[in-house]
């Protein structure tokens, strides 16, 4: 039995969360993300990692790997220029323009939405989900095993020559 369990990302950096009206910007960190949501995401990941550790002890015959997505996804925002992203906190598909291009009352796929160019580099597609570009970066980092506990390359858990047991 092999389980790969991943935590959540930097929720406070999502255009959806950032576009929620607030009284002031005192909760924003140096990268423009909301501390309140990111603190909850980090606490969730810590508890999930602890639970995975407990399960690993109780299920010695299983491979249980926890992968922390938070540092990977936060790095996309914090070091966005390294990835060629100009507006890390702005949705590709949205309504309202900068700074977040997100409108809580209009869904991304409606006819009035403004779509970014295909070659544009955005982190968020619709204010909630990552773009294919960002997901490729996340996947490449995830597969290294550097963000996993225990530290293991995900590919090592897959035995492509073994038949499936149904």
mmCIF file of C-alpha atoms in Angstrom:
data_model
loop_
_atom_site.group_PDB
_atom_site.id
_atom_site.type_symbol
_atom_site.label_atom_id
_atom_site.label_comp_id
_atom_site.label_asym_id
_atom_site.label_seq_id
_atom_site.Cartn_x
_atom_site.Cartn_y
_atom_site.Cartn_z
ATOM 1 C CA UNK A 1 0.000 0.000 0.000
ATOM 2 C CA UNK A 2 1.372 3.348 -1.057
ATOM 3 C CA UNK A 3 -0.120 6.703 -0.147
ATOM 4 C CA UNK A 4 1.015 10.088 -1.325
ATOM 5 C CA UNK A 5 -0.702 12.839 0.643
ATOM 6 C CA UNK A 6 -0.179 16.478 -0.143
ATOM 7 C CA UNK A 7 -0.889 19.551 1.925
ATOM 8 C CA UNK A 8 -2.370 22.822 0.795
ATOM 9 C CA UNK A 9 -0.676 25.770 -0.830
ATOM 10 C CA UNK A 10 -0.315 29.439 0.048
ATOM 11 C CA UNK A 11 -4.018 30.269 0.213
ATOM 12 C CA UNK A 12 -3.298 33.870 1.225
ATOM 13 C CA UNK A 13 -1.661 34.474 -2.161
ATOM 14 C CA UNK A 14 -4.712 33.508 -4.218
ATOM 15 C CA UNK A 15 -6.321 36.379 -6.138
ATOM 16 C CA UNK A 16 -9.698 35.131 -4.866
ATOM 17 C CA UNK A 17 -8.686 35.684 -1.225
ATOM 18 C CA UNK A 18 -6.838 38.927 -1.946
ATOM 19 C CA UNK A 19 -9.888 40.457 -3.612
ATOM 20 C CA UNK A 20 -12.116 39.979 -0.558
ATOM 21 C CA UNK A 21 -12.828 43.493 0.769
ATOM 22 C CA UNK A 22 -10.836 44.392 3.897
ATOM 23 C CA UNK A 23 -10.469 47.474 6.050
ATOM 24 C CA UNK A 24 -6.732 47.850 5.479
ATOM 25 C CA UNK A 25 -3.637 46.043 4.274
ATOM 26 C CA UNK A 26 -2.081 45.400 7.693
ATOM 27 C CA UNK A 27 -2.439 41.628 7.229
ATOM 28 C CA UNK A 28 -0.381 41.576 4.010
ATOM 29 C CA UNK A 29 3.133 40.166 4.118
ATOM 30 C CA UNK A 30 6.118 41.516 2.194
ATOM 31 C CA UNK A 31 4.978 39.693 -0.971
ATOM 32 C CA UNK A 32 1.406 40.983 -0.818
ATOM 33 C CA UNK A 33 -0.156 37.770 0.541
ATOM 34 C CA UNK A 34 -2.632 37.591 3.412
ATOM 35 C CA UNK A 35 -0.968 36.291 6.584
ATOM 36 C CA UNK A 36 -4.253 35.082 8.092
ATOM 37 C CA UNK A 37 -4.925 32.574 5.321
ATOM 38 C CA UNK A 38 -1.286 31.526 4.974
ATOM 39 C CA UNK A 39 -0.979 30.942 8.722
ATOM 40 C CA UNK A 40 -4.006 28.639 8.586
ATOM 41 C CA UNK A 41 -2.575 26.808 5.559
ATOM 42 C CA UNK A 42 0.759 26.249 7.347
ATOM 43 C CA UNK A 43 -0.999 25.055 10.524
ATOM 44 C CA UNK A 44 -3.144 22.655 8.465
ATOM 45 C CA UNK A 45 -0.041 21.249 6.771
ATOM 46 C CA UNK A 46 1.720 20.774 10.116
ATOM 47 C CA UNK A 47 -1.242 18.812 11.512
ATOM 48 C CA UNK A 48 -1.535 16.773 8.330
ATOM 49 C CA UNK A 49 2.187 15.948 8.470
ATOM 50 C CA UNK A 50 1.798 14.867 12.134
ATOM 51 C CA UNK A 51 -1.158 12.675 11.200
ATOM 52 C CA UNK A 52 0.856 11.086 8.393
ATOM 53 C CA UNK A 53 3.674 10.368 10.869
ATOM 54 C CA UNK A 54 1.200 8.673 13.209
ATOM 55 C CA UNK A 55 -0.250 6.629 10.346
ATOM 56 C CA UNK A 56 3.251 5.639 9.236
ATOM 57 C CA UNK A 57 3.898 4.211 12.711
ATOM 58 C CA UNK A 58 0.566 2.389 12.842
ATOM 59 C CA UNK A 59 0.771 1.055 9.282
ATOM 60 C CA UNK A 60 4.356 -0.156 9.045
ATOM 61 C CA UNK A 61 3.583 -2.160 5.904
ATOM 62 C CA UNK A 62 2.452 0.967 4.015
ATOM 63 C CA UNK A 63 4.405 3.747 2.364
ATOM 64 C CA UNK A 64 2.876 7.027 3.545
ATOM 65 C CA UNK A 65 4.475 10.126 2.106
ATOM 66 C CA UNK A 66 3.420 13.663 3.034
ATOM 67 C CA UNK A 67 4.318 16.404 0.569
ATOM 68 C CA UNK A 68 4.182 20.042 1.641
ATOM 69 C CA UNK A 69 2.970 22.188 -1.253
ATOM 70 C CA UNK A 70 3.037 25.443 0.720
ATOM 71 C CA UNK A 71 6.741 26.317 0.263
ATOM 72 C CA UNK A 72 6.590 25.422 -3.433
ATOM 73 C CA UNK A 73 3.539 27.550 -4.151
ATOM 74 C CA UNK A 74 4.693 30.435 -1.962
ATOM 75 C CA UNK A 75 8.029 30.433 -3.785
ATOM 76 C CA UNK A 76 6.158 31.049 -7.046
ATOM 77 C CA UNK A 77 4.962 34.370 -5.609
ATOM 78 C CA UNK A 78 8.009 35.321 -3.540
ATOM 79 C CA UNK A 79 10.429 34.667 -6.416
ATOM 80 C CA UNK A 80 8.082 35.299 -9.334
ATOM 81 C CA UNK A 81 10.661 37.151 -11.427
ATOM 82 C CA UNK A 82 12.840 34.019 -11.405
ATOM 83 C CA UNK A 83 9.988 32.278 -13.222
ATOM 84 C CA UNK A 84 9.263 35.170 -15.593
ATOM 85 C CA UNK A 85 5.981 36.142 -13.919
ATOM 86 C CA UNK A 86 5.210 39.859 -13.888
ATOM 87 C CA UNK A 87 2.012 39.878 -11.803
ATOM 88 C CA UNK A 88 2.111 36.972 -9.344
ATOM 89 C CA UNK A 89 -1.092 37.927 -7.508
ATOM 90 C CA UNK A 90 -3.261 38.488 -10.585
ATOM 91 C CA UNK A 91 -5.546 35.915 -12.223
ATOM 92 C CA UNK A 92 -5.066 35.150 -15.901
ATOM 93 C CA UNK A 93 -8.768 34.720 -16.620
ATOM 94 C CA UNK A 94 -10.906 37.185 -14.757
ATOM 95 C CA UNK A 95 -12.634 40.512 -14.523
ATOM 96 C CA UNK A 96 -11.592 43.809 -13.017
ATOM 97 C CA UNK A 97 -7.999 44.127 -14.126
ATOM 98 C CA UNK A 98 -5.091 44.775 -11.781
ATOM 99 C CA UNK A 99 -4.216 44.186 -9.081
ATOM 100 C CA UNK A 100 -6.013 40.811 -8.917
ATOM 101 C CA UNK A 101 -8.321 40.586 -11.960
ATOM 102 C CA UNK A 102 -10.876 38.717 -9.872
ATOM 103 C CA UNK A 103 -14.566 39.394 -9.363
ATOM 104 C CA UNK A 104 -16.436 37.230 -6.853
ATOM 105 C CA UNK A 105 -19.682 37.662 -8.793
ATOM 106 C CA UNK A 106 -18.459 36.644 -12.253
ATOM 107 C CA UNK A 107 -17.139 33.196 -13.025
ATOM 108 C CA UNK A 108 -14.083 32.814 -15.213
ATOM 109 C CA UNK A 109 -15.704 31.054 -18.140
ATOM 110 C CA UNK A 110 -18.495 33.589 -18.761
ATOM 111 C CA UNK A 111 -18.441 35.464 -22.076
ATOM 112 C CA UNK A 112 -17.404 38.802 -20.589
ATOM 113 C CA UNK A 113 -14.187 37.558 -19.040
ATOM 114 C CA UNK A 114 -10.818 38.807 -20.153
ATOM 115 C CA UNK A 115 -8.391 36.027 -20.999
ATOM 116 C CA UNK A 116 -4.650 36.397 -20.907
ATOM 117 C CA UNK A 117 -2.492 35.578 -23.916
ATOM 118 C CA UNK A 118 -1.525 31.930 -24.294
ATOM 119 C CA UNK A 119 2.168 32.727 -23.847
ATOM 120 C CA UNK A 120 1.613 34.958 -20.803
ATOM 121 C CA UNK A 121 3.067 33.635 -17.560
ATOM 122 C CA UNK A 122 0.580 33.716 -14.703
ATOM 123 C CA UNK A 123 0.484 31.704 -11.493
ATOM 124 C CA UNK A 124 -3.303 31.623 -11.141
ATOM 125 C CA UNK A 125 -5.677 30.730 -13.933
ATOM 126 C CA UNK A 126 -9.006 31.804 -12.437
ATOM 127 C CA UNK A 127 -8.035 33.273 -9.066
ATOM 128 C CA UNK A 128 -8.197 29.881 -7.349
ATOM 129 C CA UNK A 129 -6.469 27.266 -9.508
ATOM 130 C CA UNK A 130 -2.931 27.318 -10.837
ATOM 131 C CA UNK A 131 -2.157 27.713 -14.514
ATOM 132 C CA UNK A 132 -0.589 24.900 -16.504
ATOM 133 C CA UNK A 133 2.642 26.915 -16.418
ATOM 134 C CA UNK A 134 2.622 27.115 -12.601
ATOM 135 C CA UNK A 135 1.536 23.489 -12.192
ATOM 136 C CA UNK A 136 4.521 22.379 -14.289
ATOM 137 C CA UNK A 137 6.873 24.176 -11.888
ATOM 138 C CA UNK A 138 5.102 22.711 -8.854
ATOM 139 C CA UNK A 139 5.210 19.193 -10.350
ATOM 140 C CA UNK A 140 8.900 19.395 -11.191
ATOM 141 C CA UNK A 141 9.725 20.404 -7.612
ATOM 142 C CA UNK A 142 7.319 17.894 -6.106
ATOM 143 C CA UNK A 143 8.810 14.986 -7.982
ATOM 144 C CA UNK A 144 12.291 15.642 -6.573
ATOM 145 C CA UNK A 145 11.194 14.470 -3.137
ATOM 146 C CA UNK A 146 12.727 17.563 -1.511
ATOM 147 C CA UNK A 147 9.343 18.561 -0.066
ATOM 148 C CA UNK A 148 8.321 15.100 1.097
ATOM 149 C CA UNK A 149 8.418 13.431 4.496
ATOM 150 C CA UNK A 150 10.026 11.008 4.474
ATOM 151 C CA UNK A 151 12.219 12.425 1.749
ATOM 152 C CA UNK A 152 11.528 10.136 -1.156
ATOM 153 C CA UNK A 153 11.243 10.630 -4.896
ATOM 154 C CA UNK A 154 7.691 9.856 -5.906
ATOM 155 C CA UNK A 155 8.956 7.829 -8.876
ATOM 156 C CA UNK A 156 10.573 5.385 -6.449
ATOM 157 C CA UNK A 157 7.110 4.439 -5.162
ATOM 158 C CA UNK A 158 5.963 3.360 -8.602
ATOM 159 C CA UNK A 159 6.861 -0.064 -9.902
ATOM 160 C CA UNK A 160 5.953 0.044 -13.575
ATOM 161 C CA UNK A 161 6.725 -3.634 -14.145
ATOM 162 C CA UNK A 162 4.396 -4.993 -11.471
ATOM 163 C CA UNK A 163 0.915 -6.072 -12.580
ATOM 164 C CA UNK A 164 -2.020 -4.255 -11.025
ATOM 165 C CA UNK A 165 -3.924 -6.240 -8.419
ATOM 166 C CA UNK A 166 -7.276 -4.967 -9.621
#
